[in-house]
Amino acid sequence: MWKEHDNEPLDTCDFIHVHPDVLARVQSALPDEDLLYDLSDLFRIFADSTRIRILYVLFECEMCVCDIAQVLGMTQSAISHQLRALKSAKLVKSRREGKTVFYSLADSHVHTIINQGLEHISE
Amino acid sequence: MWKEHDNEPLDTCDFIHVHPDVLARVQSALPDEDLLYDLSDLFRIFADSTRIRILYVLFECEMCVCDIAQVLGMTQSAISHQLRALKSAKLVKSRREGKTVFYSLADSHVHTIINQGLEHISE
DNA sequence: TGAATATATGAATATATGTTCATATGAAAG
DNA sequence: CTTTCATATGAACATATATTCATATATTCA
């Protein structure tokens, strides 16, 4: 199975090794582009140690922005920005009580995802 | 519980709301800094749609670099760079056969992590 | 040995991202 | 209404990163 135009300077090899049916199966197994971007966007939220620390804090109890900032030794602004990212990814939810806003975990996938990550790096 | 020096221009609030014992519990629950960086480094690997597509391809069968490049419509170089990242994170392994290098999944955590991600975004 | 092929890699560039700083918004108290 | 406190947000800056391009390495075959 040759390339159609083997004179063009394409940065790939000349053969395809896999059988055509395997290739078809692989291509049909690929999710839509939109889903792929949603997935990578979600994992990008976990790709920052500050956000992971926030999630670990919220594993223990719901907490307001300023307490999270104090516990983690960071500014209120930095934490607020990251909480915004976590909330837009629907990983945390918020609840207002007067001037204070309390954040907590939105669902249980966070635990599973982080635990699987932990298992992987402890090998 | 006031700040020790309330005249300094710190970007946090004046009170800590949580009880001291809760605060102690939260702080002791926080993993070491090294572990946090390892975790976020791992998830950063999943934070790119090209790498996720590569993983989806390898869910189906082991494959050489140039076939992956053809299937995904990308250059050999781009795929090789990303495979390097996936391999250094121990998410894929490689096997040489002559001039060809075949890549495959290294363990099963990849499946669990991606599936949990999928579950989360499909809600 | 030398040519051909598959893969790896270093440098460069364009883009994305986390924190800081200044400031805005929102709520309670005086 | 004004002040105060907690939170949110926009702009700026420094750093990280994905792809491209050129080239190096590794293996096979003549």
Short mmCIF file of C-alpha atoms in Angstrom, two decimals, chain A residues 3-118:
data_model
loop_
_atom_site.label_atom_id
_atom_site.label_comp_id
_atom_site.label_asym_id
_atom_site.label_seq_id
_atom_site.Cartn_x
_atom_site.Cartn_y
_atom_site.Cartn_z
CA LYS A 3 1.32 6.61 -0.85
CA GLU A 4 -0.62 8.13 -3.72
CA HIS A 5 2.01 10.74 -4.51
CA ASP A 6 5.41 9.46 -3.51
CA ASN A 7 7.21 12.42 -5.02
CA GLU A 8 5.90 14.94 -2.51
CA PRO A 9 8.14 15.65 0.49
CA LEU A 10 5.84 14.15 3.11
CA ASP A 11 7.33 13.48 6.53
CA THR A 12 5.97 9.93 6.74
CA CYS A 13 7.18 6.54 5.63
CA ASP A 14 6.38 4.77 2.40
CA PHE A 15 4.40 1.84 3.71
CA ILE A 16 1.45 1.33 5.94
CA HIS A 17 2.15 -1.76 7.99
CA VAL A 18 -1.24 -2.46 9.50
CA HIS A 19 -3.87 -4.35 7.58
CA PRO A 20 -6.64 -2.24 6.05
CA ASP A 21 -9.30 -3.75 8.30
CA VAL A 22 -7.27 -2.95 11.39
CA LEU A 23 -6.82 0.56 10.11
CA ALA A 24 -10.57 0.89 9.60
CA ARG A 25 -11.23 -0.42 13.09
CA VAL A 26 -8.74 2.01 14.61
CA GLN A 27 -10.19 4.97 12.78
CA SER A 28 -13.75 4.11 13.77
CA ALA A 29 -12.62 3.75 17.39
CA LEU A 30 -11.36 7.35 17.46
CA PRO A 31 -13.86 9.64 19.21
CA ASP A 32 -15.10 12.81 17.60
CA GLU A 33 -12.80 15.80 17.61
CA ASP A 34 -15.08 17.70 19.98
CA LEU A 35 -15.02 14.91 22.52
CA LEU A 36 -11.23 14.67 22.29
CA TYR A 37 -10.90 18.36 23.04
CA ASP A 38 -13.35 18.10 25.95
CA LEU A 39 -11.34 15.20 27.35
CA SER A 40 -8.00 16.94 27.07
CA ASP A 41 -9.52 20.11 28.52
CA LEU A 42 -10.71 18.13 31.52
CA PHE A 43 -7.34 16.53 32.13
CA ARG A 44 -5.62 19.87 31.73
CA ILE A 45 -7.45 20.92 34.91
CA PHE A 46 -5.61 18.15 36.76
CA ALA A 47 -2.30 19.17 35.17
CA ASP A 48 -1.48 21.79 37.78
CA SER A 49 -0.30 21.11 41.30
CA THR A 50 -2.16 24.08 42.77
CA ARG A 51 -5.48 22.81 41.48
CA ILE A 52 -4.69 19.30 42.73
CA ARG A 53 -3.88 20.73 46.15
CA ILE A 54 -7.21 22.56 46.15
CA LEU A 55 -8.98 19.31 45.33
CA TYR A 56 -7.15 17.54 48.15
CA VAL A 57 -8.28 20.24 50.56
CA LEU A 58 -11.87 19.85 49.39
CA PHE A 59 -11.59 16.08 49.85
CA GLU A 60 -11.61 16.87 53.58
CA CYS A 61 -14.31 19.50 53.83
CA GLU A 62 -15.95 22.39 52.04
CA MET A 63 -14.02 25.59 52.52
CA CYS A 64 -14.13 29.27 51.65
CA VAL A 65 -11.72 30.95 49.27
CA CYS A 66 -9.65 32.74 51.88
CA ASP A 67 -9.20 29.65 54.04
CA ILE A 68 -8.00 27.68 51.04
CA ALA A 69 -5.58 30.48 50.28
CA GLN A 70 -4.27 30.46 53.87
CA VAL A 71 -3.95 26.68 54.02
CA LEU A 72 -2.04 26.57 50.75
CA GLY A 73 -0.01 29.72 51.43
CA MET A 74 -1.14 31.47 48.29
CA THR A 75 -2.97 34.70 47.44
CA GLN A 76 -6.73 34.97 47.34
CA SER A 77 -6.55 36.01 43.71
CA ALA A 78 -4.54 32.99 42.60
CA ILE A 79 -6.92 30.62 44.38
CA SER A 80 -9.98 32.38 43.00
CA HIS A 81 -8.66 32.08 39.46
CA GLN A 82 -8.03 28.37 39.91
CA LEU A 83 -11.41 27.80 41.56
CA ARG A 84 -12.96 29.37 38.53
CA ALA A 85 -11.19 26.84 36.30
CA LEU A 86 -12.24 23.98 38.57
CA LYS A 87 -15.83 25.20 38.58
CA SER A 88 -16.06 25.67 34.83
CA ALA A 89 -14.88 22.07 34.53
CA LYS A 90 -17.68 21.15 36.94
CA LEU A 91 -15.23 19.59 39.37
CA VAL A 92 -16.27 21.87 42.25
CA LYS A 93 -19.43 23.71 43.14
CA SER A 94 -19.96 26.81 45.26
CA ARG A 95 -22.43 28.06 47.82
CA ARG A 96 -22.72 31.63 49.05
CA GLU A 97 -23.28 32.48 52.72
CA GLY A 98 -23.22 36.21 53.22
CA LYS A 99 -19.92 37.55 52.04
CA THR A 100 -18.33 34.15 52.11
CA VAL A 101 -18.35 31.62 49.27
CA PHE A 102 -17.84 27.99 50.17
CA TYR A 103 -16.47 25.55 47.64
CA SER A 104 -16.88 21.77 47.64
CA LEU A 105 -16.40 18.82 45.31
CA ALA A 106 -19.01 18.43 42.60
CA ASP A 107 -18.88 14.67 42.06
CA SER A 108 -16.93 11.52 42.79
CA HIS A 109 -15.03 11.15 39.52
CA VAL A 110 -12.36 13.42 40.92
CA HIS A 111 -11.47 10.84 43.54
CA THR A 112 -11.27 8.00 41.04
CA ILE A 113 -9.21 9.95 38.55
CA ILE A 114 -6.69 11.15 41.12
CA ASN A 115 -6.47 7.72 42.74
CA GLN A 116 -5.78 6.05 39.41
CA GLY A 117 -3.10 8.64 38.78
CA LEU A 118 -1.61 7.87 42.17
#
